[in-house]
Every structure is written in structure tokens, then in C-alpha cells.
Coordinates of C-alpha atoms in Angstrom, one line a residue:
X116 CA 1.0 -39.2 7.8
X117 CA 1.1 -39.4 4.0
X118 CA -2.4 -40.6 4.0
X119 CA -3.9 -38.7 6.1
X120 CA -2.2 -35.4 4.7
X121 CA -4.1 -36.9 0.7
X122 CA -7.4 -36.7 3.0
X123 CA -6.8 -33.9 4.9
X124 CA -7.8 -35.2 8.4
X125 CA -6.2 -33.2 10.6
X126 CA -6.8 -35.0 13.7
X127 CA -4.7 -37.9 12.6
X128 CA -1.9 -35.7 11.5
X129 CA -1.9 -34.4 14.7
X130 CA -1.4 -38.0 16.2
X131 CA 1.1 -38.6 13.8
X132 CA 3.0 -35.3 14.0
X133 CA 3.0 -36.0 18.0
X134 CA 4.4 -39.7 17.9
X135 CA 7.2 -39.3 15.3
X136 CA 8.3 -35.9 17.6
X137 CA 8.4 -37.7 20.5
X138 CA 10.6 -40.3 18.6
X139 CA 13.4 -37.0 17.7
X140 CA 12.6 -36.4 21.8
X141 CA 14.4 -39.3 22.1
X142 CA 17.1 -39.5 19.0
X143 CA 18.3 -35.7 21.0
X144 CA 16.7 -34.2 17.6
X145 CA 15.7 -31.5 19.4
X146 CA 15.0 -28.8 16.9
X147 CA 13.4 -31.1 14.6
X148 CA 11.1 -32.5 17.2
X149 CA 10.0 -28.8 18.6
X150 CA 8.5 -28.0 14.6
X151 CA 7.0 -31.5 14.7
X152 CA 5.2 -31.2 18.3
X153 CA 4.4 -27.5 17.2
X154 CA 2.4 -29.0 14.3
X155 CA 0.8 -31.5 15.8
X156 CA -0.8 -28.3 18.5
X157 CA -1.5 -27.0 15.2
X158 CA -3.5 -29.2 14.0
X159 CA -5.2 -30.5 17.2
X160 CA -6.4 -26.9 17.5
X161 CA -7.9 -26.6 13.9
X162 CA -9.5 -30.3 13.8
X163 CA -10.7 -29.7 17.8
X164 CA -9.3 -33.0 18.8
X165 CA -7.4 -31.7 21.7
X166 CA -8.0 -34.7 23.9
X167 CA -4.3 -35.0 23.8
X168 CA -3.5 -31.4 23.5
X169 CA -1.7 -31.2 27.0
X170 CA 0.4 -34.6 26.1
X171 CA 1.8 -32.7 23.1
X172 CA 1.9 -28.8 24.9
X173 CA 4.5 -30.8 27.7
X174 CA 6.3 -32.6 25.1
X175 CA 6.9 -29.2 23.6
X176 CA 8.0 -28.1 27.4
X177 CA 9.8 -31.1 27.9
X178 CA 12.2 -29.6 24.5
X179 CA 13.0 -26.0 26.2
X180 CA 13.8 -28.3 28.8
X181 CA 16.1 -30.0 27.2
X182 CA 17.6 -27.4 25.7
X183 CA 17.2 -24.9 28.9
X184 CA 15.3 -22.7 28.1
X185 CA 13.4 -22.8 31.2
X186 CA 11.6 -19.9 30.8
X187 CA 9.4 -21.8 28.1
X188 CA 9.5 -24.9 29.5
X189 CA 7.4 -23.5 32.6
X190 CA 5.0 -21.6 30.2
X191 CA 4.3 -24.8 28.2
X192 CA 3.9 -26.7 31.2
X193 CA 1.1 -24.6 32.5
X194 CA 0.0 -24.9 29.4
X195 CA 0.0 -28.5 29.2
X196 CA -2.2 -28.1 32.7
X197 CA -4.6 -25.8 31.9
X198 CA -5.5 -27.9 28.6
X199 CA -4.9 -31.5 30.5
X200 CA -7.6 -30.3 33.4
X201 CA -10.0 -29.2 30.5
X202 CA -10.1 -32.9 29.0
X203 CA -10.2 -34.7 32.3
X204 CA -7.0 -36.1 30.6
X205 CA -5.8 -37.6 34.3
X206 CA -2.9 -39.2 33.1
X207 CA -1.3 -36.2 31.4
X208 CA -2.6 -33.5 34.0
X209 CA -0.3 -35.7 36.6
X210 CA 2.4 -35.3 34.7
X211 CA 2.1 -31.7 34.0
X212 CA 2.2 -31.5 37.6
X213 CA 5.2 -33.9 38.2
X214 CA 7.0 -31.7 35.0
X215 CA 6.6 -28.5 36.5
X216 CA 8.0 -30.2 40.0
X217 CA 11.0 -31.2 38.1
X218 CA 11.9 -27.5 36.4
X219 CA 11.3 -25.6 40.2
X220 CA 14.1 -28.9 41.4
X221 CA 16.2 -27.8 38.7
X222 CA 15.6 -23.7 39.0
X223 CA 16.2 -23.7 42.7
X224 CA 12.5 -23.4 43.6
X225 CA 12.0 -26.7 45.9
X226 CA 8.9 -25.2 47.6
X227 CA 7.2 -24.9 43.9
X228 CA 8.5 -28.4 43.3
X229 CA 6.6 -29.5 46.5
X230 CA 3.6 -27.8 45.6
X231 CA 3.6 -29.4 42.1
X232 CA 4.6 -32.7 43.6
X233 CA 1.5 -32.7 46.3
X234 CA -1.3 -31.4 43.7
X235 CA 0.1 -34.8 41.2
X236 CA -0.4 -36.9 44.2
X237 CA -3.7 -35.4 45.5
X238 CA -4.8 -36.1 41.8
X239 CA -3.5 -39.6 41.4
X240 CA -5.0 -40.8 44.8
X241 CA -8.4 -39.1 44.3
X242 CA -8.8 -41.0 41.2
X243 CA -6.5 -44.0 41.7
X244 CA -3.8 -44.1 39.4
X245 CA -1.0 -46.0 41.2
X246 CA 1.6 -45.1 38.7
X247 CA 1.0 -41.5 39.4
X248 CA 1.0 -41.7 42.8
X249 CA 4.4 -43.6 43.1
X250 CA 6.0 -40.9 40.7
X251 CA 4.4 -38.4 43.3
X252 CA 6.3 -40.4 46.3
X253 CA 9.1 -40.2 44.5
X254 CA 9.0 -36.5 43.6
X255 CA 8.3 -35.0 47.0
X256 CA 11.0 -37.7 48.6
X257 CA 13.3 -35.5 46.4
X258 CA 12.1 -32.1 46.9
X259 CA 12.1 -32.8 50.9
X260 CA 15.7 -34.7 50.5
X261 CA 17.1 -31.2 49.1
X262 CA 14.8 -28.8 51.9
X263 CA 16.9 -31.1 54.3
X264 CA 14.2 -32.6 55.8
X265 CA 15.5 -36.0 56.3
X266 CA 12.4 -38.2 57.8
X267 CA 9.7 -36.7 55.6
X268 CA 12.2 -37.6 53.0
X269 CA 12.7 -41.2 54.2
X270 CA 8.9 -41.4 54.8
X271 CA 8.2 -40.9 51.3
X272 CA 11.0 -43.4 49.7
X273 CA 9.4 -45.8 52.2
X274 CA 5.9 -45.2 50.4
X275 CA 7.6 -44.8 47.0
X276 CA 9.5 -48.5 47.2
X277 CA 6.3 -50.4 48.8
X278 CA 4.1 -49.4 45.8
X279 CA 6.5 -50.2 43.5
X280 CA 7.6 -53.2 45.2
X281 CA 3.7 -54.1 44.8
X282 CA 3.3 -52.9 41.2
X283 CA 6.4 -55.1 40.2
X284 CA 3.9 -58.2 42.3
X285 CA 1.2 -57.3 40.1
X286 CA 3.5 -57.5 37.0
X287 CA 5.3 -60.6 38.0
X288 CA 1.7 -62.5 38.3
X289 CA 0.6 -60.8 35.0
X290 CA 3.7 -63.0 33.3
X291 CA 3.2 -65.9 35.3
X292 CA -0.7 -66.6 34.0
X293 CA 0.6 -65.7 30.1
X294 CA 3.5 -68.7 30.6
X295 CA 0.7 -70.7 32.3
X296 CA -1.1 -70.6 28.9
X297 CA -1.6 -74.5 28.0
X298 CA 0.7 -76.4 25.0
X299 CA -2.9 -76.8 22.7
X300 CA -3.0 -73.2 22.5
X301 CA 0.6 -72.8 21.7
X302 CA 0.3 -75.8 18.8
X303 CA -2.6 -73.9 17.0
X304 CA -1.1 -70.8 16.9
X305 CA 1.9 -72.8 15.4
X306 CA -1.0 -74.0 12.8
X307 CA -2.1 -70.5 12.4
X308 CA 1.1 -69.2 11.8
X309 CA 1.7 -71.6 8.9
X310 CA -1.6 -71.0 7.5
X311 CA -0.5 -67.5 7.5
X312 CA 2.3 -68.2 5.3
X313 CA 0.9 -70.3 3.4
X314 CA -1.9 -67.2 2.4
X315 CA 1.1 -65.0 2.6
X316 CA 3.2 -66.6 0.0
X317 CA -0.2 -66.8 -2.4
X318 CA -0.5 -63.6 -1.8
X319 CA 3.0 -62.8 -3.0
X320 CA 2.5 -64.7 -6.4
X321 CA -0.6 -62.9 -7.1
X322 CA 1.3 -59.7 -6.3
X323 CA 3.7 -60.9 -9.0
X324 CA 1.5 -61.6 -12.1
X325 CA -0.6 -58.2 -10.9
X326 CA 3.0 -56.7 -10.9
X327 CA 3.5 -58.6 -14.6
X328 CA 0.4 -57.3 -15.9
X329 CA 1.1 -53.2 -14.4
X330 CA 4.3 -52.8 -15.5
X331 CA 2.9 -53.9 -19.2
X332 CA 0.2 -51.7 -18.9
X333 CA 2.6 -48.9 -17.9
X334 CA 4.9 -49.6 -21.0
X335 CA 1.4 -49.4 -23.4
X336 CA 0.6 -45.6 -21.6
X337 CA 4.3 -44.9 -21.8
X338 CA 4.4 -45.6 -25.5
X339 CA 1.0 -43.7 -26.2
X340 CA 1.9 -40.8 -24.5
X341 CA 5.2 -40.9 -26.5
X342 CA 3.5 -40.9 -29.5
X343 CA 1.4 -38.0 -28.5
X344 CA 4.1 -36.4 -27.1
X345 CA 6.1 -36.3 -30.5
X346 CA 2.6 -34.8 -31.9
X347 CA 2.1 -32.2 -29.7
X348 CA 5.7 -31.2 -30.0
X349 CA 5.2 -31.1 -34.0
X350 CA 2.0 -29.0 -33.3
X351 CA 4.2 -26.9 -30.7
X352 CA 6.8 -26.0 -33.0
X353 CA 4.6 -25.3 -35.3
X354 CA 2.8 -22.8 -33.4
X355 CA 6.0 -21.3 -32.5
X356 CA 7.1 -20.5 -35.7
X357 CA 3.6 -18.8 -36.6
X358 CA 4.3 -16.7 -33.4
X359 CA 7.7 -15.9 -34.5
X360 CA 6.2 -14.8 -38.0
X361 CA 3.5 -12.8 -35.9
X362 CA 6.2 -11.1 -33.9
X363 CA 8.1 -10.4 -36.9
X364 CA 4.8 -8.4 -38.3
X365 CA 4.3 -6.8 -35.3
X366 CA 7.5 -5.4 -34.7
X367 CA 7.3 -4.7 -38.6
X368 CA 4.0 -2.6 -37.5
X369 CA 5.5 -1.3 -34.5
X370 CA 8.1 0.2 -35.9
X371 CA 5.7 1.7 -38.9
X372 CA 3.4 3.2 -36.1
X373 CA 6.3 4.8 -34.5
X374 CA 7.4 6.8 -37.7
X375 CA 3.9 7.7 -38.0
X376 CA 3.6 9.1 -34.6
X377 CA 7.1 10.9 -35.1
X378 CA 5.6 12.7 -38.5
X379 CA 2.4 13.7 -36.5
X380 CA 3.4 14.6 -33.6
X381 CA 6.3 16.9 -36.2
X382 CA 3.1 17.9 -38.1
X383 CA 1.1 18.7 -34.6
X384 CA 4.4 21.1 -33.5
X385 CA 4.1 22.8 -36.8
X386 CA 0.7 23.5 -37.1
X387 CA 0.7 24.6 -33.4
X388 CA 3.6 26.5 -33.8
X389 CA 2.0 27.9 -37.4
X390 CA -1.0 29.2 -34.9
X391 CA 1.1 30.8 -32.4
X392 CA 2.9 32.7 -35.2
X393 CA -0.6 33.8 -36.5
X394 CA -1.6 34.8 -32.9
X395 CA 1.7 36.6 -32.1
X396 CA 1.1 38.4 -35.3
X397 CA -2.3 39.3 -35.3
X398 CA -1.7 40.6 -32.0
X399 CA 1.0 42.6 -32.7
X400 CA -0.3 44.0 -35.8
X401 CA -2.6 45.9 -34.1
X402 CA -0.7 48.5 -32.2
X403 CA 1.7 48.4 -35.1
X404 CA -1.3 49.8 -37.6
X405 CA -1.9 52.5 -34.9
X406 CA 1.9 53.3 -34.7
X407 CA 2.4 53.6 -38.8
X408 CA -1.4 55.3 -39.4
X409 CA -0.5 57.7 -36.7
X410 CA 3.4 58.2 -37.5
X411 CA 1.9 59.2 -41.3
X412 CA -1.0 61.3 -40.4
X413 CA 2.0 63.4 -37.5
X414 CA 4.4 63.7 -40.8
X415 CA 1.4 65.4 -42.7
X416 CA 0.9 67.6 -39.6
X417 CA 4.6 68.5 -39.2
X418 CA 4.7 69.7 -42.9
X419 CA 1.2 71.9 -42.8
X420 CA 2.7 73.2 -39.2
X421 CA 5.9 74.6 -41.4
X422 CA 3.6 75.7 -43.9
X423 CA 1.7 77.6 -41.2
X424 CA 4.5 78.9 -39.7
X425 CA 6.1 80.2 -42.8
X426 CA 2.9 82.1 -43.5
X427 CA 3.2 83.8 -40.1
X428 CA 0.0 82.4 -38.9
X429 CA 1.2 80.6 -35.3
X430 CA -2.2 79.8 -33.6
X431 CA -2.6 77.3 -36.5
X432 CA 0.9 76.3 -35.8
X433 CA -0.1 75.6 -32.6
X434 CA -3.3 74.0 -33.2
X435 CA -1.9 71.7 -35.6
X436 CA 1.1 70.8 -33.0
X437 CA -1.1 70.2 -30.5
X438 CA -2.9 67.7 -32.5
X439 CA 0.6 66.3 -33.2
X440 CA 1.0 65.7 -29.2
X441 CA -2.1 64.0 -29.1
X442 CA -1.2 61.8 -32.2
X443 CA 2.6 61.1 -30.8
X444 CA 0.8 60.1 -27.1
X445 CA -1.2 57.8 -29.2
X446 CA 2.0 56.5 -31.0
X447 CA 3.6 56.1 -27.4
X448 CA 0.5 54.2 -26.1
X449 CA 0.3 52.0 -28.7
X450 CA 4.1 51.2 -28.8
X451 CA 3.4 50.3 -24.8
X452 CA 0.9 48.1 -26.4
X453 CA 3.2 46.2 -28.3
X454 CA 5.9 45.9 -25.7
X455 CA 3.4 44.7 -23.2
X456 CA 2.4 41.6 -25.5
X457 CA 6.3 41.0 -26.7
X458 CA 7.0 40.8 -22.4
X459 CA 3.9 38.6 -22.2
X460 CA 5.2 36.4 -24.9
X461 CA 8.8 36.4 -22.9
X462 CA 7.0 35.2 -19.9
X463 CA 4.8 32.5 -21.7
X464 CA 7.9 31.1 -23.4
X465 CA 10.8 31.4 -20.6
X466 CA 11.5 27.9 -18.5
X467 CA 11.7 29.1 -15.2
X468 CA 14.6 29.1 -13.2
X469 CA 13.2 29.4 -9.8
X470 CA 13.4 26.8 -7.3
X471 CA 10.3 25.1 -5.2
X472 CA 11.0 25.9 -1.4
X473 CA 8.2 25.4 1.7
X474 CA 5.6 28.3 1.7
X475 CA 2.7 29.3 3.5
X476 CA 0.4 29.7 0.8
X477 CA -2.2 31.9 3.3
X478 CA 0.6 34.3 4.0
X479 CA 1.5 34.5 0.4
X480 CA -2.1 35.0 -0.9
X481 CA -3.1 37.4 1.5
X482 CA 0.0 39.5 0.7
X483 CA -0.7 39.5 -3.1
X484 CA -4.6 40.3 -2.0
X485 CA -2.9 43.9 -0.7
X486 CA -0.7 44.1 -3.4
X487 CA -2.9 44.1 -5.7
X488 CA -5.9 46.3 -4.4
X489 CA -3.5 48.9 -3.4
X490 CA -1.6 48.8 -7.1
X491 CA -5.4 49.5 -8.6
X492 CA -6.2 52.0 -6.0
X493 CA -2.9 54.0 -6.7
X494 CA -4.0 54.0 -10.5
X495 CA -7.3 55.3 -9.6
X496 CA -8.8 56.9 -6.9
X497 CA -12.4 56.0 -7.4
X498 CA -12.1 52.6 -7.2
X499 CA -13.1 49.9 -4.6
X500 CA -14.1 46.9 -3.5
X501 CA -15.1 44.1 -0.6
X502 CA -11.9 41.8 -0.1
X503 CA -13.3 38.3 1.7
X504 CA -10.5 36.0 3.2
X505 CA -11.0 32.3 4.4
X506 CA -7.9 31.1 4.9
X507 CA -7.4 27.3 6.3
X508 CA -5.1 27.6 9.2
X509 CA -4.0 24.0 8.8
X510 CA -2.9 24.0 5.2
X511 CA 0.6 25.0 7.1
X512 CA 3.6 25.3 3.9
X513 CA 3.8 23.4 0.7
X514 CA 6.7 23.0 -1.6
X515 CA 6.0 25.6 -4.3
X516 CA 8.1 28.3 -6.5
X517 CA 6.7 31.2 -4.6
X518 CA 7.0 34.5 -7.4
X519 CA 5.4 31.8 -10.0
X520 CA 2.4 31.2 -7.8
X521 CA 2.2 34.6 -6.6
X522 CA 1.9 35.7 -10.1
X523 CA -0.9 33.2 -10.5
X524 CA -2.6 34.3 -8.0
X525 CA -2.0 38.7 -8.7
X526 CA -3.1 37.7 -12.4
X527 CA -6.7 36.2 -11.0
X528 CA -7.0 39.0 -8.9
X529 CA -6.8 41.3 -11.0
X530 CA -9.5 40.2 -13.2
X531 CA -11.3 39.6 -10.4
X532 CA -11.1 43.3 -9.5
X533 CA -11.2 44.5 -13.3
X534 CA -14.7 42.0 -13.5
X535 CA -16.3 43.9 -10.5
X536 CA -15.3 46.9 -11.7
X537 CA -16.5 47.0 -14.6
X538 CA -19.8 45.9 -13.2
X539 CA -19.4 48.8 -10.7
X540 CA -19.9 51.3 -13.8
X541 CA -22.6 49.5 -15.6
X542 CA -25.0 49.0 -12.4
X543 CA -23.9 51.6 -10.1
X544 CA -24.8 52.5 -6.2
X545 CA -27.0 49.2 -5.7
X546 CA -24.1 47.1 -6.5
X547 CA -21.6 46.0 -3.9
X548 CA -18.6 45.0 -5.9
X549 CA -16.3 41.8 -3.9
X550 CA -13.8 39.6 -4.0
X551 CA -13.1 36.3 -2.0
X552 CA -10.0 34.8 -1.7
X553 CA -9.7 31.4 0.3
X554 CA -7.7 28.1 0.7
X555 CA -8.0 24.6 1.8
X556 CA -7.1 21.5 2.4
X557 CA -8.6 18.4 0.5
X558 CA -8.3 14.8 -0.3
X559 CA -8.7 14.0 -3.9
X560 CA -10.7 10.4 -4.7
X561 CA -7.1 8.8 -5.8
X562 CA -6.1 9.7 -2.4
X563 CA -2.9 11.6 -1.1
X564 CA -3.8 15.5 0.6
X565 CA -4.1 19.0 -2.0
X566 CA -4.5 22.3 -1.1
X567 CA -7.2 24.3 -3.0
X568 CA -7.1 28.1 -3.6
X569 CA -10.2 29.8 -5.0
X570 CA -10.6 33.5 -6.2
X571 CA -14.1 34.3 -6.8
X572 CA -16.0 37.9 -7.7
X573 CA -19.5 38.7 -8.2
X574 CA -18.7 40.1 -11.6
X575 CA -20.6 39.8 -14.8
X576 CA -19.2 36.5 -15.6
X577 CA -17.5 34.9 -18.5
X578 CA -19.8 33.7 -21.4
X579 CA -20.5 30.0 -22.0
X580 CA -19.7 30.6 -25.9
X581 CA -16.1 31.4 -24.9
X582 CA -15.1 29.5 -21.8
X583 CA -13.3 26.6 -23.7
X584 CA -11.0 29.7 -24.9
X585 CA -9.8 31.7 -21.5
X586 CA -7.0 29.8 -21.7
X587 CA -5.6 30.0 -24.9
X588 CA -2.6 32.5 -25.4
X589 CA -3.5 35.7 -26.7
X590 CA -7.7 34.9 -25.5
X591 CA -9.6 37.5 -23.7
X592 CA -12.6 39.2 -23.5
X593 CA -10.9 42.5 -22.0
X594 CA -11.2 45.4 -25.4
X595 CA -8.2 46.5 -27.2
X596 CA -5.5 48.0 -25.6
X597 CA -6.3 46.8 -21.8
X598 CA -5.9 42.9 -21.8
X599 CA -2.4 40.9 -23.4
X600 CA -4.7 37.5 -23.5
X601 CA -1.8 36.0 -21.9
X602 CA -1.9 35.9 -18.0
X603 CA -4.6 33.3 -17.8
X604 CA -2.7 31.0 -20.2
X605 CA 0.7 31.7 -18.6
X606 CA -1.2 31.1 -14.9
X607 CA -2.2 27.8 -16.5
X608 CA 1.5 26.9 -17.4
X609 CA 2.5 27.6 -14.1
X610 CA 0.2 24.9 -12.5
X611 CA 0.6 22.7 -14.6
X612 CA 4.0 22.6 -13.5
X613 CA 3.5 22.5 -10.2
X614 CA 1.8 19.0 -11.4
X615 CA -1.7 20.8 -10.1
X616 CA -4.9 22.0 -12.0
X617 CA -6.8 24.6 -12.6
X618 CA -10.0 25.4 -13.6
X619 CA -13.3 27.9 -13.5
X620 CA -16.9 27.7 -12.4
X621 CA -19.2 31.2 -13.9
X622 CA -22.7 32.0 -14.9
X623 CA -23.3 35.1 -16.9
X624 CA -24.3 37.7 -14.1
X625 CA -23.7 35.7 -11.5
X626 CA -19.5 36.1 -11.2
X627 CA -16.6 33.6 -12.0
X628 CA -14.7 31.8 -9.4
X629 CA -11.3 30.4 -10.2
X630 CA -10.2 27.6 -8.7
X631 CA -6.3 26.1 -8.1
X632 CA -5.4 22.6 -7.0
X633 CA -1.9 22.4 -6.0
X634 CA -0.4 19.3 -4.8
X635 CA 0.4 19.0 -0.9
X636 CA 4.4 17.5 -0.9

């Protein structure tokens, strides 16, 4: 087995595999015989050599058997006849036959056993095998012995005990002609035999000075390979002590690189924070110039209306107060300026509270659609637009934090709606101004499901020269006084935290479309 296992010839393992199980057949080894019969079907399938593929299949059955499992005894059998009638394997299709005779005995089902016992003897006498026919004779005597049919019974022992009675002749004469074997053939295998050991016992004293001569051989190798042993051990520890030194130097760097990082990542919070400031500043210096220019021109206007009223002269009173209305408006305006931006900032900087739940993003979007148009159309009256849904029925709910994606989605609406608008003015009837909201379901090429939402308007578009910058906090294109520059870079927070993305596709003149990818979990 151990040789043919170096060369790999499976069909010989499977010879081996099914002699030494048959040998734990008969030691009782039962479960150790099962895995070796199993291997040697194993092999006999992969080399092809299955000439003795039913021999081993009933010595598998022969096991469950054994051990009673007779429901797997029976389908191993047929087994073992199915394969032993492909191979014309005579001797080993009989006993399949005679096998599965023997389980229906021992499972109560004697007119199986008589079937089984009459195909092994049709098979044995059509081809003459008087072995299998007497074990035939034998098997139906038995199966007709528990029917209770008592002559067909006794007519098959009779048949049974006269062919064995003439097999045993056979075997008798068989030992008489080997005895009858004359005393010069006896004397030289006496002379062969000593030759033998005469050959045998040179043979052993070669075997000893070979023996001699290997083992000093093997002391030479042993004592090289000691020698570079010790050497590559020096060379080893060596080597380790360079890597320790290495290791040393990198951990050294490591921890270098690491207080780098800190300072620049510090430096890289400053300097964005140093930006912000500016923004926030810059930003709110604006309204705040208007609020102090305007709160010094209405104190110069308060004193020339005293003046005027002290001189009697009241329409220039009143002229002069009514410019102080429309200067005050203007300081109230502006202050609602500032507030705006301070709530933006608010917004921009809080860490929401708000917990994800399961929404139906089509039912949210096409609420915040109405919301919106109907906020812009209460503000004014002239105003309006195409809304265009396409909503994806089978999106179904997604865990979100509804009021922050709702805000998302109101802010792109609205400059959807502020884009076509403006639009509106500059080209007039000929224009159609629209918006399109719309959803779907994707698969992204990492793999997993997303759920897209796009709001697009045939607008005048976003510049290339500033597209890098829509999202940056205070950023936007809007003039003075209408836009914070904050709701597209607070919409990008948002999604980010939702662990999605988004982005924008535009062409000057051609409209903007924004489009949301939002995880599907």
C-alpha cells in the first residue's frame, strides 16, 4: 500500500484497501473495515479498475450487515449487482444474489430470499460454476424450509449434499495425485531448498558489509550537516539581530511619523478652522456694514427731523421720517440677514440627535415636492412651474433620519425652483420652467443594493469655473442678501452621514441635476 501510495496507482491501492478490509471483516473491526472498503470503491472508481468493484460494494454491504443496518446492507447489495453484471464478474454477481437472499431470510422476506436464491442458481448453471450452484441448493433449501414447504425443501438438501459430496471427490483425488508425486522430486527440492539457503545466507553477509558501509556513510552526512548546521545557525542569529536592530529603527520611525501626523493633522484643524472663522466673518460682515452705515445715516436723519420740526416746517419732517422708515426696514432686513447665516451656521455645526427609523423615501420626497412649491407660491403669486415625479415603486423603506433627509431634499428643491425661476424672468413666455424629482433602486459595482434620488431643473446651470466650490460652506452663486451658501454644504454633511454620496451633473444652459446615493439597509 505504501508503495503504491509513493507512485500513486490507484488501482493497486484499491486492491490493497479491499484485502486488508476484508481482514477487519474478519477481526469484527467493523468500523475500521467500512472506511477501508469505502476507499478502496474510491479508488476503483477514479483509476476505472472496477473489475472488482461489486466484490468490494458487498463487502461494504456485508458490514451494515453485520452491524444491522439492513437498510444499507440491501442498497449496497444491489449495488454490488448492478456493478458485478456490468463486469461479467460471475463469481461475485452469484454472490450478490445469494447476499441479498440472506438479508430478505433475516428481514422476514422469504419470497425475496427465493427470488434471490433462484436468479444465483440460474446464473451458476448457465455458466457452470459448481460452487455457486451448491450455495444456491443450499439457499433455496432454507428459504423453502422456513415457507414450510417440507419436500421442496428436502429436494434441495438432497441436490445440495450430492454436489458437495462430489466436489469433496474431486478434492480428495486433487490430494491423492500431489502425495503420489515420486521421492526424486521430493530429494531435489530438498537440494533446492539448501541451495536456497546457502544464497540466502550470502545474501545476508553482503547485507551486512552494505549495512557496514551505510551506516558510515550516514555518520559522514550526519557530521556535515552538523557542521553546516552550526553555520547556518551563526548566519541565523546573525540575521536576527540585524532584524531586531531594523525593528528597533522602525518603531523609532514609527513613532516619529506618528507625532508628525498628530502636529499636521493639529496644523490641518487650525488652518481649517482659521478659514471657517474668515468665512463666518466675511459673511457676517456684510449685513453688519449695512446695519451700522444705515443706523448712522437714521441718527443724522433723526437730528435734521428735530431740526425741522423745531422750525415748524412738518412736511420735511415727514419726508425726512419717511426716509428714516425705509432706512430702519433696511436695518431690519439686514439684521434678518445676519440671523439667517448665524442659524445656518447652528445647523452646519449641531450633531444631530435624530434617530434612523424605516422610511418610504417616495412618500417622503413627494411630500417635500408640495411643500416646497406651495411655500414659493404663497411668497409669490406669479410664480410656477412643471413638477415631474418618477418614483420606483419597489425601493419600499430604508433606514434613514427622516427631517435630515427631508431637508436635503427641500434644500435642492428649492434651488431647483429658484434656477428655473430665475430663468423664467430672463427668457420669458417661450420657456417652460420644470423640475424632476425621481428615485431608484441600484446596484453599485462593489455590490450590495442603493437607492438613488435625483432632482433635476432645466435651469441656467452652474458654471464649470465654480463647481468644485457648491459645496463649501458659505459658497453660492445666489447675490447678496437671498442665498446663506450653506444648505448645499449642510445637505452634504447629512449624506455623508448616512454613509451615502452626493454629487451633480450641469452644463451652462442646459440645467443641473443633483444626484443622492443613499445606502439600502
Amino acid at each position: 500500500m505504501k508503495i503504491a501510495a509513493s507512485v500513486d496507482n490507484k488501482m493497486e491501492l484499491s486492491l490493497d484497501y479491499m484485502s486488508l478490509g476484508d481482514d477487519y471483516i474478519t477481526l469484527n473491526k467493523f468500523d475500521s473495515a467500512l472506511l477501508l472498503e469505502e476507499r478502496a470503491r474510491d479508488y476503483a472508481v477514479q483509476s476505472n479498475y472496477t473489475i472488482y468493484l461489486g466484490f468490494i460494494l458487498q463487502s461494504i454491504g456485508n458490514i451494515h450487515f453485520l452491524k444491522k443496518n439492513y437498510d444499507s446492507a440491501g442498497r449496497y447489495y444491489k449495488e454490488a449487482m448492478n456493478a458485478s453484471i456490468a463486469e461479467v464478474n460471475l463469481k461475485d454477481e452469484i454472490n450478490s444474489f445469494l447476499s441479498m437472499a440472506k438479508l430478505a431470510r433475516t428481514t422476514g422476506q422469504i419470497d425475496s430470499s427465493l427470488f434471490y436464491s433462484m436468479k444465483a442458481l440460474q446464473t451458476s448453471q448457465s455458466f457452470g460454476v459448481p460452487s455457486g450452484i451448491m450455495r444456491s441448493y443450499n439457499s433455496i433449501f432454507l428459504a423453502y424450509k422456513l415457507l414450510g414447504n417440507s419436500d421442496s425443501a428436502f429436494a434441495y438438501l438432497q441436490l445440495a449434499k450430492s454436489l458437495g459430496d462430489s466436489l469433496n471427490n474431486i478434492d480428495r483425488a486433487k490430494i491423492n495425485q500431489y502425495q503420489s508425486l515420486n521421492l526424486n522430486n521430493q530429494i531435489e527440492l530438498q537440494e533446492a531448498e539448501k541451495a536456497k539457503i546457502r544464497y540466502q545466507n550470502k545474501i545476508r553477509m553482503y547485507g551486512f558489509i552494505a549495512g557496514i558501509v551505510a551506516l558510515l556513510l550516514i555518520a559522514f552526512l550526519l557530521l556535515r550537516n552538523l557542521r553546516h548546521r552550526k553555520k547556518a545557525n551563526e548566519l541565523l542569529q546573525s540575521q536576527k539581530e540585524q532584524i531586531e536592530k531594523q525593528k528597533t529603527n522602525i518603531e523609532q520611525t514609527l513613532s516619529d511619523l506618528k507625532a508628525t501626523q498628530s502636529q499636521l493633522v493639529q496644523s490641518a484643524k487650525m488652518a481649517s478652522l482659521g478659514e471657517l472663522t474668515a468665512g463666518i466673518a466675511h459673511e457676517i460682515q456684510n449685513p453688519l456694514n449695512f446695519v451700522n452705515n444705515f443706523s448712522d445715516v437714521s441718527t443724522e436723519l433723526v437730528d435734521e427731523m428735530n431740526t425741522e420740526i423745531d422750525k415748524g416746517n412738518v412736511d420735511d419732517a415727514k419726508m425726512i421720517a419717511q426716509d428714516l422708515k425705509q432706512n430702519l426696514e433696511k436695518i431690519n432686513h439686514h439684521g434678518k440677514r445676519a440671523d439667517a447665516i448665524v442659524k445656518g451656521m447652528l445647523q452646519h455645526s449641531r450633531s444631530t440627535s435624530g434617530v434612523k427609523e424605516p422610511t418610504d423615501i417616495n412618500v417622503l420626497a413627494d411630500e417635500y415636492v408640495r411643500l416646497c412649491y406651495h411655500g414659493l407660491r404663497a411668497k409669490d403669486k406669479s410664480f410656477n412651474a412643471t413638477i415631474k415625479t418618477d418614483f420606483d415603486e419597489t425601493v419600499g423603506k430604508i433606514n434613514i433620519i427622516p427631517q435630515d433627509i427631508g431637508r436635503v431634499i427641500l434644500n435642492l428643491l428649492t434651488n431647483a425652483f429658484y434656477a428655473v425661476n430665475e430663468r423664467q424672468k430672463v427668457e420669458g413666455v417661450g420657456y417652460e420652467p420644470t423640475v424632476t424629482i425621481s428615485t431608484a433602486t441600484i446596484q453599485p459595482p462593489l455590490g450590495g443594493r442603493s437607492v438613488q434620488i435625483k432632482v433635476a431643473d432645466n435651469g441656467g446651470g452652474i458654471p464649470q469655473k465654480v463647481l468644485d466650490k457648491i459645496f463649501q460652506p458659505f459658497f453660492t452663486t445666489k447675490p447678496t442678501g437671498v442665498g446663506t451658501g450653506l444648505g448645499l454644504s449642510l445637505s452634504y454633511d447629512i449624506i455623508k452621514a448616512h454613509g451615502g454620496e452626493i454629487r451633480v451633473e450641469t452644463s451652462e444652459g442646459g440645467g443641473s441635476e443633483f444626484i443622492i446615493q443613499l445606502p439600502n439597509v
